[in-house]
XYZ file of C-alpha atoms in Angstrom:
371
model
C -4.527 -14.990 -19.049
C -2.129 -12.421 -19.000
C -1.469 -10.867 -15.841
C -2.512 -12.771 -12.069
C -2.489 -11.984 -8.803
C -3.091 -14.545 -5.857
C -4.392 -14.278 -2.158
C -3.826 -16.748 0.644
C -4.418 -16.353 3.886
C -2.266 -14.883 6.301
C -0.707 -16.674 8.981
C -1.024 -14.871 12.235
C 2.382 -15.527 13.705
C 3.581 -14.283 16.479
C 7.383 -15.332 16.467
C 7.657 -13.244 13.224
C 9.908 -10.678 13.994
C 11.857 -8.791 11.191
C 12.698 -5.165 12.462
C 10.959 -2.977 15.866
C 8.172 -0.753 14.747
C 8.568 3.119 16.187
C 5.540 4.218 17.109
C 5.102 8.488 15.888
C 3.195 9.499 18.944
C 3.361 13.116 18.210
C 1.968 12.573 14.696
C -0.781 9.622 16.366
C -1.901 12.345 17.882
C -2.787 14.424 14.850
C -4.310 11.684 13.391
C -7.076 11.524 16.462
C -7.475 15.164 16.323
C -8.356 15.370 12.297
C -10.500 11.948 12.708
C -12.639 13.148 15.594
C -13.313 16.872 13.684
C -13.810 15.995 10.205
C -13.474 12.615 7.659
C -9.814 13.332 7.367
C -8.785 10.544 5.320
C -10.521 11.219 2.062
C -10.354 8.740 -0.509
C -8.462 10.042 -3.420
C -5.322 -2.864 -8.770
C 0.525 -17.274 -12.940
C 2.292 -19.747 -12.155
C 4.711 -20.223 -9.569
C 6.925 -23.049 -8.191
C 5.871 -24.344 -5.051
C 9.473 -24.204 -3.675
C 9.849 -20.353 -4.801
C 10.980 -18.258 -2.158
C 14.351 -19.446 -1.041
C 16.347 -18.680 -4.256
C 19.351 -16.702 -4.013
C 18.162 -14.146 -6.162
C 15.113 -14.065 -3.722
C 14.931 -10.978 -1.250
C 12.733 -10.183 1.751
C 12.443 -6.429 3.530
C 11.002 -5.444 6.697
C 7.902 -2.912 6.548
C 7.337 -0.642 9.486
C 3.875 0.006 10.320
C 3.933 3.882 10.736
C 1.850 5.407 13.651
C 0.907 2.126 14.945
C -2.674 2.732 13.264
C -1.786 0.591 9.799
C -1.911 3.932 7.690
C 1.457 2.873 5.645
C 4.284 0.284 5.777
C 7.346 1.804 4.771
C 10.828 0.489 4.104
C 14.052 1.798 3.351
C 15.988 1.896 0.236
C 19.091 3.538 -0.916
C 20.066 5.639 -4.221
C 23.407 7.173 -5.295
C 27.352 6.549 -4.519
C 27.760 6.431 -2.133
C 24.009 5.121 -0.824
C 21.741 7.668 0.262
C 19.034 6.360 2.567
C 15.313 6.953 2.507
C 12.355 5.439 3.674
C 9.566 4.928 0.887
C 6.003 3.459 0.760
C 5.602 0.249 -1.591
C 2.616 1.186 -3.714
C 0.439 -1.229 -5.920
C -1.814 1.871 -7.101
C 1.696 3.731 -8.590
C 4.394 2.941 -11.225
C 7.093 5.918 -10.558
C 9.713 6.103 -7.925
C 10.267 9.493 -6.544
C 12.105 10.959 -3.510
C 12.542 14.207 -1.900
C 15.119 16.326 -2.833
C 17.303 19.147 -1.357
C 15.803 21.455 -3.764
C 12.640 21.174 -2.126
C 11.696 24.181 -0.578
C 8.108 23.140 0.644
C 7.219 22.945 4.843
C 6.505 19.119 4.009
C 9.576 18.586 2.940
C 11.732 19.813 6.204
C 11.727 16.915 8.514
C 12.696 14.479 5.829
C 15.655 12.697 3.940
C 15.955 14.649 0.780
C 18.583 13.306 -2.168
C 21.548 15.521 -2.880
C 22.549 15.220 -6.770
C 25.497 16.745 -6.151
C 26.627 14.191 -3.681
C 26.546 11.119 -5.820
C 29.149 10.209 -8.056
C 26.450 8.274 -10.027
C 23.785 10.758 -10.494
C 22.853 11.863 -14.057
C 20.297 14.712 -14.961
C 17.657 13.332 -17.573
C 16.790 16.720 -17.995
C 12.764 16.651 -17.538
C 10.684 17.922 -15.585
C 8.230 15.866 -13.611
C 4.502 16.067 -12.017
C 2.509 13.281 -10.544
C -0.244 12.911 -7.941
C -1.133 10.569 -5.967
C -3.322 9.529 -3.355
C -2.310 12.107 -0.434
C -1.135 14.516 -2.622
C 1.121 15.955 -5.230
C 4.898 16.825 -5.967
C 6.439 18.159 -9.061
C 10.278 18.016 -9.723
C 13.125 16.818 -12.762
C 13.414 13.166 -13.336
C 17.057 11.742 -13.178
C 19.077 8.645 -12.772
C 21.129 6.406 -10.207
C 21.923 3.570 -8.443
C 19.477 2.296 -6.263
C 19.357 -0.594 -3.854
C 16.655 -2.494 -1.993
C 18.395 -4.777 0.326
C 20.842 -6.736 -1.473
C 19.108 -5.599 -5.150
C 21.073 -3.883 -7.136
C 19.404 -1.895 -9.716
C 21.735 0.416 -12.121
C 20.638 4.095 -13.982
C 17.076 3.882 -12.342
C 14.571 6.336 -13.506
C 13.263 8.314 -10.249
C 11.727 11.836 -9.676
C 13.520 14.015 -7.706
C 10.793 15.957 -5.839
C 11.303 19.905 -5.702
C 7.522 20.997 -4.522
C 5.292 18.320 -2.452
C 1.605 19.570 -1.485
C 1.005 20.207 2.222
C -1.239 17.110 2.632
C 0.932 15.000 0.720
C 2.718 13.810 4.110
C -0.122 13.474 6.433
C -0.219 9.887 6.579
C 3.272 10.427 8.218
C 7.291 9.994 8.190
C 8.154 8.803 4.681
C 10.542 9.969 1.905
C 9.405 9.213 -1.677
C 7.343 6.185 -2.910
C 8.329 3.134 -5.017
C 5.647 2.570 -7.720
C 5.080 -1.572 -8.062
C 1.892 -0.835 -10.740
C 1.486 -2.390 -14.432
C 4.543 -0.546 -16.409
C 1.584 1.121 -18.276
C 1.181 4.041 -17.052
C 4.795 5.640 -15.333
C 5.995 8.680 -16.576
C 7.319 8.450 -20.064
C 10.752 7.182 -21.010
C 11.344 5.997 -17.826
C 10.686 1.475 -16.520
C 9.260 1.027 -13.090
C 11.845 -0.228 -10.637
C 9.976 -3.723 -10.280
C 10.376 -4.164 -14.029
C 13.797 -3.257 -13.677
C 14.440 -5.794 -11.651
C 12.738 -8.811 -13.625
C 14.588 -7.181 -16.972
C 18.045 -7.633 -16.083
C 17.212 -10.724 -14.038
C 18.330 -9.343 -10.527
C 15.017 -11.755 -9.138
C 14.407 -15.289 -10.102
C 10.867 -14.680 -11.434
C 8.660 -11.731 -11.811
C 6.808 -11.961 -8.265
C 6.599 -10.099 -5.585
C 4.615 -10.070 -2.172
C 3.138 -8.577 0.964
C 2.920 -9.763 4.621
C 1.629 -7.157 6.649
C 1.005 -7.486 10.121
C -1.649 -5.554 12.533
C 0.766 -6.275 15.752
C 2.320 -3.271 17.212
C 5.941 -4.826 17.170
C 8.680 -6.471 14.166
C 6.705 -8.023 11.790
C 5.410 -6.824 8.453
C 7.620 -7.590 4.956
C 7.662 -7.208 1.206
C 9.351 -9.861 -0.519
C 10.483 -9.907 -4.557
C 11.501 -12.887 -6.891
C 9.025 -15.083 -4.969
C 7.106 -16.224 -2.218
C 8.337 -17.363 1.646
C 5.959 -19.704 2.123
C 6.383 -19.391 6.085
C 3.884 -16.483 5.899
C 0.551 -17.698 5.260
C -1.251 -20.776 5.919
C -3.598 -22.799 3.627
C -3.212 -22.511 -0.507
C -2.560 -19.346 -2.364
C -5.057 -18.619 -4.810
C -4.566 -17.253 -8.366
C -7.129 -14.436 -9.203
C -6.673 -12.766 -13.087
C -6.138 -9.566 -13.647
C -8.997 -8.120 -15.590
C -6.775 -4.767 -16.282
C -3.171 -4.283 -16.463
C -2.774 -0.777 -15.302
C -3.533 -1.285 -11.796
C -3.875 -4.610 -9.998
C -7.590 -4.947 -10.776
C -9.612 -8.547 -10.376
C -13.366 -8.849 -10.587
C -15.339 -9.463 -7.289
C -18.191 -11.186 -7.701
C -21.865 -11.145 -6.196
C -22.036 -9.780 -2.724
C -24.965 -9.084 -0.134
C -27.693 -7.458 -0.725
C -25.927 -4.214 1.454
C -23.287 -3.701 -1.483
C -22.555 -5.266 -4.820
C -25.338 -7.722 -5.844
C -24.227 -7.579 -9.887
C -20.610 -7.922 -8.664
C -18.116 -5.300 -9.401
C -14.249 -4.639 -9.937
C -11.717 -4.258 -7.420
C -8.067 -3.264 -7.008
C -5.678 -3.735 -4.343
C -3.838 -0.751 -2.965
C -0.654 -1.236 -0.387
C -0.267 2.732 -0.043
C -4.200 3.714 0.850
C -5.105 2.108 4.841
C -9.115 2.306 3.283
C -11.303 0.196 2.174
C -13.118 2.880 -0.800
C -16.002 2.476 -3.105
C -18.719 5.060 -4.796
C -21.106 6.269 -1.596
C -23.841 4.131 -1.735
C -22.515 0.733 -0.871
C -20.341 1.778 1.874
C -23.145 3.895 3.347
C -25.302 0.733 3.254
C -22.833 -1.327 5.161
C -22.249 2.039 7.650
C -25.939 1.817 8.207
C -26.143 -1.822 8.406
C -23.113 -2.269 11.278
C -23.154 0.699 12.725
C -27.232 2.164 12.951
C -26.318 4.104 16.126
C -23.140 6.391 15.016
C -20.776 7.916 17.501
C -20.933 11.658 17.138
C -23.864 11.980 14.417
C -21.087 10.309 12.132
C -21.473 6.993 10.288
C -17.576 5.852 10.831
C -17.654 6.773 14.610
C -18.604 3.957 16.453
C -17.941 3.133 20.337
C -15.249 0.576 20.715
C -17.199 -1.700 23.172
C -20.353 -1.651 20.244
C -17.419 -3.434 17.675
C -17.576 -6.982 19.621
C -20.631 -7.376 17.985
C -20.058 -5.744 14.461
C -20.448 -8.944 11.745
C -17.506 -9.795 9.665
C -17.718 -8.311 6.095
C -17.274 -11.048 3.115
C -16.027 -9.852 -0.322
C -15.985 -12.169 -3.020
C -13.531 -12.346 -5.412
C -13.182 -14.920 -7.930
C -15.799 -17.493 -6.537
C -13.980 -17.370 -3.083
C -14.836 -15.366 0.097
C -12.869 -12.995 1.720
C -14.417 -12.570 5.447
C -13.123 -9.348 7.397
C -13.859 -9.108 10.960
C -14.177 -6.100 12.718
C -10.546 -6.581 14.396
C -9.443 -5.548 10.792
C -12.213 -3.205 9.548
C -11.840 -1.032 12.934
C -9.438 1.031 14.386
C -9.155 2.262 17.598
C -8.504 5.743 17.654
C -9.278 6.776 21.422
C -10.168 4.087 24.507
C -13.965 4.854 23.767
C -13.953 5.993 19.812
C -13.313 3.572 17.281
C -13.234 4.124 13.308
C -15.026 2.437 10.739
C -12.608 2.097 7.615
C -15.186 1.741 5.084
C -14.955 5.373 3.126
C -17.331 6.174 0.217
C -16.349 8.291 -2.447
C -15.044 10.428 -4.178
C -16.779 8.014 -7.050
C -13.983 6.309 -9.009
C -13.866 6.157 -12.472
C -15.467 3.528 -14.008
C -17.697 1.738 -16.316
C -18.468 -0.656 -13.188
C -18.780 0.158 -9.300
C -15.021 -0.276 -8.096
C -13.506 -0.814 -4.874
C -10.062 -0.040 -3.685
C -8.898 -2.683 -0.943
C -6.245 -0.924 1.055
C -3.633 -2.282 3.622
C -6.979 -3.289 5.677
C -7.446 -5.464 4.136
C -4.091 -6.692 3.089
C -3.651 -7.112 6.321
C -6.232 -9.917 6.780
C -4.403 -11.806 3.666
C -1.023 -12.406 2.318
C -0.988 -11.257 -1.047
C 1.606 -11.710 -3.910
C 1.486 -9.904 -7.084
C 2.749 -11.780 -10.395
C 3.253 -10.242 -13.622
């Protein structure tokens, strides 16, 4: 096997407390608005010691939970000398890092921390230009190179994209500065190493891990880890799954009910998408089958005091199920209205049906990621 990833489940802890969440109100708000009007959020991837975790080359960062509604865990990092500070997603379906910059002329750049070049002693111009999308959006800019920091890593002349045009929708999912790519190193732009590989080349971490806790509670909880595993975060036994393709963190999941995949099907899992996506007809099968009575004529709009009784969800991945119940698959958008996280389509590209597990369902299980 060649690549792994492993799943255990996540213990619900309450005395886990790493840094307060601040809850956007203001941009909550827009959230409601665009959910009850339209589908706003449309849809857009082997060993290790028991005792890792505690080494001193082992780091763990506290995630924020922006607007309160598990949309995106952010986390901030720093680039230049001296440091500039930003707050970026951590994104298993990416391999670039990229911030804003203050050549950015764009509206969706104005409320945000934007890197100065001229400002850091360290900064050097690669001299290329650079355009990536993602899942909310787009940005085009010039790639260069600096110190940056997470925590106490230290990682010198990092490739990053300084971001000089961002598309209007690219910040809808709220307050965050850039992204930090943790895909394969397979696919990031050319010339340049992800910043995860980075860190595993010149042996800043112990071993090339790295993990997610995040938590549904509204206060101090959720963190991303690298060089290993705190084992203080989940409870039971972790549980290797292979990586069937090393681009994104793809595994196969096997036979499911009759509602979705009955000749079993690939999935991949996403930290920087809150969705659980896959091609229409499955998800509209499990819509129909939870949820025959929709809120508002639309499948995903469901009253909250109908979700006591919703069924939990199982996915099946290696041989092993994954049960969901609806505290994870719903979100509560209004004291009546609740949301249905299942989206189908646009169809993803594939040979095979494919799902994309987002953050809820990372948020059900601790995962950890090993290359």
């Amino acid at each position: 096997m060649k690549w792994l990833v492993l799943l255990g489940l996540v213990a619900l802890l309450e005395c886990i407390v790493k840094i307060p969440i601040k809850k956007k109100q203001a941009l909550q708000e827009i959230f409601r608005v665009k959910i009850l009007t339209k589908n706003f959020l449309q849809a857009k991837a082997y060993s290790l010691s028991d005792n890792s975790g505690l080494y001193q080359s082992f780091s763990s960062h506290p995630l924020r939970n922006i607007l309160n509604m598990s949309m995106a865990y952010i986390s901030n990092i720093t680039t230049g000398t001296p440091p500039q500070q930003f707050q970026v997603i951590f994104d298993t379906n990416s391999s670039d890092l990229w911030v804003l910059s203050v050549y950015c002329p764009s509206s969706s750049c104005s409320t945000n921390s934007k890197f100065n070049p001229s400002q850091s002693s360290t900064f050097q111009d690669m001299r290329r230009t650079i355009n990536l999308s993602f899942g909310s959006g787009r940005m085009s800019g010039y790639l260069g190179s600096d110190i940056v920091r997470i925590g106490e890593l230290f990682v010198p002349w990092q490739a990053f994209g300084l971001s000089t045009n961002l598309s209007r929708e690219a910040m809808e999912y709220g307050p965050y500065d850039g992204i930090l790519g943790l895909a394969y190193p397979s696919f990031p732009t050319d010339g340049t190493s992800p910043v995860f590989n980075n860190l595993n080349n010149r042996r800043v971490i112990s071993q090339p891990v790295f993990a997610f806790y995040l938590s549904s509670q509204p206060e101090n909880s959720s963190v991303v880890m690298f060089g290993g595993v705190d084992h203080a975060y989940y409870k039971g036994d972790l549980k290797w799954v292979p990586v069937t393709q090393a681009c994104y963190w793809h595994m196969l999941m096997s036979h499911g009910t009759v509602m979705a995949s009955s000749d079993g099907c690939q999935a991949f899992l996403d930290t920087g998408s809150p969705l659980l996506v896959s091609p229409s007809e499955p998800v509209s099968n499990i819509q129909r089958r939870i949820n025959p009575r929709p809120n508002q004529d639309d499948q995903q709009m469901i009253s909250c005091n109908n979700t006591k009784t919703l069924p939990p969800v199982v996915f099946t991945i290696y041989s092993i199920n994954y049960p969901m119940s609806p505290q994870y698959y719903t979100q509560e958008i209004s004291q009546d209205l609740c949301f249905i996280s299942f989206q189908g389509g646009p169809e993803l590209m594939s040979s095979s049906e494919t799902w994309l597990l987002g953050t809820i369902f990372l948020r059900a299980y601790f995962s950890a990621f090993n290359q």
